Coordinates of C-alpha atoms in Angstrom, one line a residue:
M1 CA 117.5 -23.9 13.3
I2 CA 115.4 -25.1 16.2
K3 CA 115.6 -28.8 17.0
E4 CA 112.8 -30.8 18.6
E5 CA 113.4 -32.5 21.9
R6 CA 113.0 -36.0 20.4
L7 CA 115.4 -36.6 17.5
L8 CA 115.5 -39.7 15.2
R9 CA 119.0 -41.1 15.4
I10 CA 120.1 -41.8 11.8
G11 CA 123.1 -43.7 10.5
V12 CA 124.0 -42.9 6.9
L13 CA 125.6 -45.7 4.8
G14 CA 127.9 -44.3 2.1
C15 CA 130.0 -41.2 2.2
G16 CA 130.0 -40.6 -1.5
P17 CA 128.5 -37.8 -3.6
I18 CA 124.8 -38.1 -2.7
S19 CA 125.5 -38.2 1.0
Q20 CA 128.0 -35.3 0.8
A21 CA 125.6 -33.2 -1.2
A22 CA 122.3 -34.1 0.5
H23 CA 122.0 -36.6 3.3
F24 CA 124.5 -35.5 5.8
E25 CA 123.3 -31.9 5.7
A26 CA 119.6 -33.0 5.7
C27 CA 120.1 -35.0 8.9
R28 CA 121.9 -32.0 10.5
R29 CA 119.4 -29.4 9.4
G30 CA 116.3 -31.5 10.1
R31 CA 114.2 -30.3 13.1
N32 CA 113.6 -33.9 14.3
T33 CA 116.7 -35.7 13.1
E34 CA 120.3 -36.3 14.3
L35 CA 123.2 -37.4 12.2
Y36 CA 124.2 -40.0 14.7
A37 CA 126.5 -42.2 12.6
I38 CA 128.2 -42.4 9.3
C39 CA 129.6 -45.5 7.6
D40 CA 131.9 -46.2 4.6
I41 CA 134.3 -49.0 3.8
S42 CA 136.8 -46.3 2.9
Q43 CA 138.2 -45.3 6.3
E44 CA 139.9 -42.3 4.7
L45 CA 136.6 -41.0 3.3
A46 CA 134.6 -41.7 6.4
D47 CA 137.1 -39.9 8.6
A48 CA 137.2 -36.9 6.3
M49 CA 133.4 -36.7 6.4
A50 CA 133.4 -37.1 10.2
T51 CA 135.7 -34.1 10.4
V52 CA 133.2 -32.0 8.5
H53 CA 129.9 -33.2 9.9
S54 CA 130.7 -34.4 13.4
P55 CA 128.5 -37.5 13.9
R56 CA 128.7 -39.2 17.2
K57 CA 129.9 -42.4 15.7
V58 CA 132.0 -43.4 12.6
Y59 CA 131.9 -46.9 11.3
Y60 CA 133.9 -48.6 8.5
N61 CA 131.8 -51.8 8.6
Y62 CA 128.1 -51.7 7.9
D63 CA 127.4 -54.7 10.2
D64 CA 129.0 -52.8 13.1
M65 CA 126.7 -49.7 12.5
L66 CA 123.7 -52.0 12.3
A67 CA 124.7 -53.6 15.6
D68 CA 124.6 -50.2 17.4
P69 CA 121.4 -50.2 19.4
L70 CA 121.2 -46.4 19.3
V71 CA 121.0 -46.3 15.5
E72 CA 117.2 -46.2 14.9
A73 CA 117.2 -45.7 11.2
V74 CA 119.5 -45.9 8.2
I75 CA 119.8 -43.8 5.1
I76 CA 121.2 -45.8 2.2
G77 CA 123.1 -43.6 -0.2
I78 CA 125.3 -46.0 -2.3
A79 CA 125.3 -47.6 -5.8
D80 CA 121.9 -48.7 -7.1
Q81 CA 122.9 -52.4 -7.3
F82 CA 123.5 -52.4 -3.5
H83 CA 120.2 -50.7 -2.5
V84 CA 118.1 -53.9 -1.9
P85 CA 120.7 -56.1 -0.2
M86 CA 121.7 -53.3 2.2
A87 CA 118.1 -52.3 2.9
A88 CA 117.3 -56.0 3.6
K89 CA 120.2 -56.1 6.1
A90 CA 119.0 -53.0 7.9
L91 CA 115.4 -54.4 8.2
A92 CA 116.8 -57.6 9.5
A93 CA 118.7 -55.6 12.2
G94 CA 115.5 -53.8 13.2
K95 CA 116.3 -50.5 11.6
H96 CA 113.9 -48.2 9.7
V97 CA 115.2 -47.5 6.2
L98 CA 115.3 -44.5 3.8
V99 CA 116.8 -45.8 0.6
E100 CA 117.9 -43.7 -2.4
K101 CA 116.0 -44.1 -5.6
P102 CA 115.7 -46.3 -7.6
L103 CA 114.6 -48.8 -5.0
G104 CA 116.4 -51.5 -6.9
V105 CA 117.4 -52.7 -10.3
T106 CA 114.9 -55.6 -10.9
V107 CA 111.2 -56.0 -10.1
E108 CA 111.7 -59.3 -8.4
E109 CA 114.3 -58.0 -5.9
C110 CA 112.1 -55.1 -5.0
Q111 CA 109.1 -57.4 -4.4
A112 CA 111.2 -59.6 -2.2
L113 CA 112.2 -56.6 -0.1
A114 CA 108.6 -55.5 0.1
R115 CA 107.7 -58.8 1.7
Q116 CA 110.5 -58.5 4.2
A117 CA 109.5 -54.9 5.0
E118 CA 105.8 -55.9 5.6
E119 CA 106.8 -58.8 7.9
S120 CA 109.2 -56.6 9.9
G121 CA 106.6 -53.8 10.6
L122 CA 109.4 -51.3 10.0
M123 CA 109.2 -48.1 7.9
L124 CA 110.9 -48.3 4.4
Q125 CA 110.7 -45.0 2.4
V126 CA 112.2 -44.5 -1.0
G127 CA 114.1 -41.4 -1.8
H128 CA 111.9 -39.8 -4.4
M129 CA 112.6 -36.4 -2.9
K130 CA 110.6 -34.4 -5.5
R131 CA 107.5 -35.3 -3.6
F132 CA 108.8 -32.8 -1.0
D133 CA 109.1 -30.0 -3.6
P134 CA 106.5 -27.5 -2.2
G135 CA 105.3 -26.6 -5.7
I136 CA 104.8 -30.2 -6.7
A137 CA 103.1 -31.0 -3.4
Y138 CA 100.7 -28.0 -3.9
A139 CA 99.9 -29.2 -7.4
R140 CA 99.0 -32.6 -6.1
K141 CA 96.7 -31.1 -3.5
F142 CA 94.9 -29.0 -6.1
I143 CA 94.5 -32.1 -8.4
R144 CA 93.1 -34.1 -5.6
E145 CA 90.8 -31.5 -4.0
E146 CA 89.7 -29.1 -6.7
M147 CA 90.5 -30.1 -10.3
G148 CA 88.0 -32.9 -10.6
Q149 CA 88.6 -35.6 -13.2
M150 CA 91.9 -35.6 -15.0
L151 CA 91.9 -35.7 -18.8
A152 CA 95.6 -35.8 -19.6
L153 CA 99.1 -35.3 -18.2
K154 CA 102.3 -34.3 -19.9
A155 CA 105.6 -34.4 -18.0
W156 CA 109.2 -34.0 -19.1
Y157 CA 112.7 -34.4 -17.5
C158 CA 115.4 -33.1 -19.7
D159 CA 118.9 -33.0 -18.2
S160 CA 121.1 -30.3 -19.6
T161 CA 124.6 -30.2 -21.1
Y162 CA 125.2 -27.3 -18.8
R163 CA 124.1 -29.0 -15.6
Y164 CA 127.6 -29.4 -14.1
T165 CA 128.5 -25.8 -15.0
V166 CA 125.6 -24.9 -12.7
T167 CA 126.0 -27.5 -10.0
D168 CA 129.8 -27.1 -9.6
N169 CA 129.0 -23.7 -8.2
V170 CA 126.4 -24.7 -5.7
M171 CA 127.3 -28.3 -4.6
P172 CA 130.0 -29.1 -2.0
L173 CA 133.4 -29.9 -3.5
P174 CA 133.4 -33.7 -3.7
V175 CA 135.8 -35.6 -1.4
T176 CA 137.0 -39.0 -2.5
G177 CA 138.8 -41.8 -0.7
S178 CA 140.6 -45.0 -1.5
G179 CA 139.1 -48.4 -1.1
A180 CA 135.5 -47.5 -2.1
L181 CA 133.3 -50.5 -2.8
K182 CA 131.9 -50.5 -6.4
P183 CA 129.5 -52.7 -8.3
Q184 CA 130.9 -55.3 -10.7
G185 CA 131.6 -53.8 -14.1
N186 CA 130.7 -50.1 -14.7
P187 CA 127.0 -49.5 -14.5
K188 CA 127.4 -46.0 -15.8
E189 CA 128.9 -47.3 -19.0
D190 CA 125.5 -48.4 -20.4
K191 CA 124.1 -44.9 -20.7
Q192 CA 120.7 -46.0 -21.9
R193 CA 120.2 -48.1 -18.8
Y194 CA 121.9 -45.6 -16.5
Y195 CA 119.9 -42.6 -17.6
M196 CA 116.6 -44.5 -17.2
L197 CA 117.4 -45.7 -13.7
T198 CA 118.9 -42.3 -12.6
H199 CA 116.5 -39.9 -14.3
G200 CA 113.6 -42.0 -15.5
S201 CA 112.8 -43.0 -11.9
H202 CA 112.2 -39.3 -11.1
L203 CA 110.0 -38.8 -14.1
L204 CA 107.9 -41.8 -13.5
D205 CA 107.4 -41.1 -9.8
T206 CA 106.3 -37.5 -10.4
A207 CA 103.8 -38.7 -13.1
R208 CA 102.3 -41.2 -10.6
Y209 CA 102.4 -38.8 -7.7
L210 CA 100.4 -36.2 -9.7
G211 CA 98.3 -38.4 -12.1
G212 CA 97.8 -41.7 -10.2
E213 CA 98.6 -45.3 -11.2
L214 CA 100.1 -46.1 -14.6
V215 CA 98.8 -49.3 -16.2
A216 CA 100.5 -49.3 -19.6
V217 CA 103.2 -47.6 -21.7
Q218 CA 104.2 -47.5 -25.3
A219 CA 107.7 -46.1 -25.8
R220 CA 110.1 -44.9 -28.5
H221 CA 113.8 -44.3 -28.0
V222 CA 116.4 -42.6 -30.2
Q223 CA 120.1 -42.0 -29.6
K224 CA 122.1 -39.4 -31.6
Y225 CA 125.4 -37.7 -30.9
G226 CA 125.6 -39.3 -27.5
A227 CA 122.2 -38.0 -26.4
H228 CA 119.2 -40.2 -25.6
C229 CA 115.5 -39.4 -25.9
W230 CA 112.5 -41.4 -24.9
F231 CA 108.9 -40.4 -25.8
V232 CA 106.4 -42.5 -23.9
A233 CA 102.7 -42.7 -24.3
V234 CA 101.2 -43.7 -20.9
E235 CA 97.8 -44.9 -19.8
F236 CA 96.5 -44.1 -16.3
A237 CA 94.3 -46.3 -14.3
D238 CA 91.4 -43.7 -14.4
G239 CA 91.5 -43.7 -18.2
S240 CA 93.5 -40.5 -18.6
M241 CA 96.2 -40.2 -21.2
G242 CA 99.8 -39.1 -20.7
H243 CA 103.0 -38.3 -22.5
L244 CA 106.4 -38.5 -20.9
D245 CA 109.6 -37.1 -22.3
L246 CA 113.0 -38.2 -20.9
T247 CA 115.9 -36.6 -22.8
V248 CA 119.6 -36.6 -21.7
A249 CA 121.0 -34.2 -22.5
V250 CA 119.4 -31.2 -24.1
R251 CA 121.5 -28.4 -25.5
M252 CA 119.7 -25.8 -23.4
D253 CA 119.1 -25.0 -19.8
W254 CA 117.7 -27.6 -17.4
H255 CA 114.2 -28.4 -18.7
E256 CA 111.7 -30.2 -16.4
G257 CA 108.0 -29.7 -15.7
F258 CA 104.5 -30.8 -16.3
Q259 CA 101.1 -29.8 -17.6
I260 CA 97.8 -31.3 -16.4
Y261 CA 94.4 -30.8 -17.8
G262 CA 91.3 -31.5 -15.7
E263 CA 87.6 -31.1 -15.4
H264 CA 87.6 -27.9 -13.3
G265 CA 91.0 -26.5 -13.9
S266 CA 94.6 -27.0 -15.0
V267 CA 98.1 -27.1 -13.6
T268 CA 101.4 -26.1 -15.1
G269 CA 104.8 -26.5 -13.5
K270 CA 108.5 -25.7 -14.1
T271 CA 111.0 -27.6 -12.0
Y272 CA 114.6 -26.5 -11.4
N273 CA 117.8 -28.4 -11.1
P274 CA 117.4 -30.0 -7.6
W275 CA 120.7 -28.7 -6.3
L276 CA 119.4 -25.1 -6.5
F277 CA 116.9 -26.1 -3.7
K278 CA 114.2 -24.0 -5.4
S279 CA 110.6 -24.8 -5.4
S280 CA 108.9 -25.6 -8.7
D281 CA 107.1 -22.6 -10.3
V282 CA 103.6 -24.0 -10.3
E283 CA 100.4 -22.3 -11.4
V284 CA 97.0 -23.8 -10.8
F285 CA 93.9 -22.4 -12.6
S286 CA 90.4 -23.1 -11.1
A287 CA 87.5 -22.8 -13.5
R288 CA 85.2 -22.6 -10.4
D289 CA 86.4 -19.0 -9.6
G290 CA 88.4 -18.1 -12.6
V291 CA 91.5 -17.5 -10.4
T292 CA 95.1 -18.5 -11.1
R293 CA 97.2 -19.3 -7.9
R294 CA 100.9 -19.6 -7.5
P295 CA 102.5 -20.8 -4.3
L296 CA 105.8 -19.5 -3.0
G297 CA 107.4 -22.6 -1.6
A298 CA 110.0 -20.7 0.4
D299 CA 111.6 -23.8 2.1
A300 CA 112.6 -26.1 -0.7
H301 CA 115.4 -28.1 0.8
F302 CA 113.8 -31.3 -0.5
Y303 CA 116.3 -33.7 1.2
K304 CA 115.8 -32.0 4.6
L305 CA 112.0 -32.1 4.2
Q306 CA 112.1 -35.7 3.1
T307 CA 114.2 -36.7 6.1
E308 CA 111.9 -34.7 8.4
G309 CA 108.9 -36.5 7.0
F310 CA 110.5 -39.9 7.4
A311 CA 111.2 -39.0 11.1
D312 CA 107.7 -37.7 11.7
T313 CA 106.2 -41.0 10.5
I314 CA 108.5 -43.1 12.7
L315 CA 108.4 -40.9 15.8
H316 CA 104.8 -39.6 15.7
G317 CA 102.9 -41.8 13.4
V318 CA 102.3 -39.0 10.9
P319 CA 100.9 -40.4 7.6
L320 CA 103.7 -41.0 5.1
Q321 CA 104.2 -38.2 2.6
G322 CA 107.1 -39.7 0.9
A323 CA 107.3 -42.7 -1.4
D324 CA 106.7 -46.1 0.2
I325 CA 108.0 -49.4 -1.1
Q326 CA 105.0 -50.0 -3.4
D327 CA 105.8 -46.7 -5.0
G328 CA 109.3 -47.8 -5.5
I329 CA 108.2 -51.1 -7.1
A330 CA 105.8 -49.1 -9.4
A331 CA 108.6 -46.9 -10.6
M332 CA 110.8 -50.0 -11.2
R333 CA 107.9 -51.6 -13.2
G334 CA 107.4 -48.5 -15.2
M335 CA 111.1 -48.3 -16.1
A336 CA 111.2 -51.9 -17.1
A337 CA 108.1 -51.6 -19.1
I338 CA 109.5 -48.6 -21.0
A339 CA 112.7 -50.5 -21.7
R340 CA 110.7 -53.5 -23.1
S341 CA 108.4 -51.2 -25.2
A342 CA 111.3 -49.3 -26.6
Q343 CA 112.9 -52.6 -27.8
T344 CA 109.7 -53.9 -29.4
G345 CA 107.6 -50.9 -30.2
E346 CA 104.7 -52.7 -28.5
R347 CA 102.3 -51.5 -25.8
V348 CA 103.4 -53.1 -22.4
L349 CA 101.3 -53.6 -19.3
L350 CA 103.1 -52.7 -16.2
A351 CA 101.4 -55.6 -14.3
D352 CA 103.0 -58.1 -16.7
V353 CA 106.6 -56.8 -16.7
T354 CA 109.5 -58.6 -14.9
G355 CA 113.2 -58.1 -14.7
G356 CA 115.1 -54.8 -15.0
V357 CA 115.9 -52.1 -17.4

């Protein structure tokens, strides 16, 4: 691993599962990033992670980390309900922000954060790391440059009952500590809401990243034997049609992908469990030359690539490849609209939706 001379000094808030499995390593592996500081209210957990990852600073109080002038940017890897208030604190302290998805839990709080981000002039990126899947990025490039008009998009995200059998073998053994700060109640108890925020945010952002803006949805939801399924008819701003399938959990292997039909070609993709760090298998067919192409995508450490892209934008003014705050708001609107439509059976315009899931 060759590091660049100028590294973005990052402080990571939260030493829980997502930071242990993704963000600490991403900062350490990134060619232009440094894991400068880590912070967790659990001193026991923060110290354990410091032993493994060797940051320069360890903090047990978020305000103390934000007061450190050498911290240039913050990655927020904590419970969804804390995303917006902790991102707002970081912006107020003059720090750039990479916040885990979903951006927040209501449309209104996300909009308030957007206003603050715009006034601050600082970078705020949302952690929709699938945009850094080389296969998905290649699909987007083909759609934009070669496919012509889109006719229709289908995308699916189906978590598997066997996911933990797979991920327990490849993810770091989780470390826990006493005194962790948790949201009121138990957000994971309401599975319908939890699955939409956790998994639906990925599906919606991928659909928008490939197909463009969504303007309306009409959703159906069914729950049986502890499993949830949403089928969602979507309307894109360019008049194209779409169908989204969010199912948790299927009695089969991880099942995620997309099909896109266009004027001069088509795209198909199969996406793997993210913790395998394997690029999506993507095939693009061009009717212009009758050739099917399939990229390799050798480097598929999405979290590392996401963090490097974040740093490139801050340090060198490279155009943002990741999701910006408006993308985060759009995903939040989409999830809220699906929730409303599933309740009523009616078509819901994203522009009209308020509240949360």
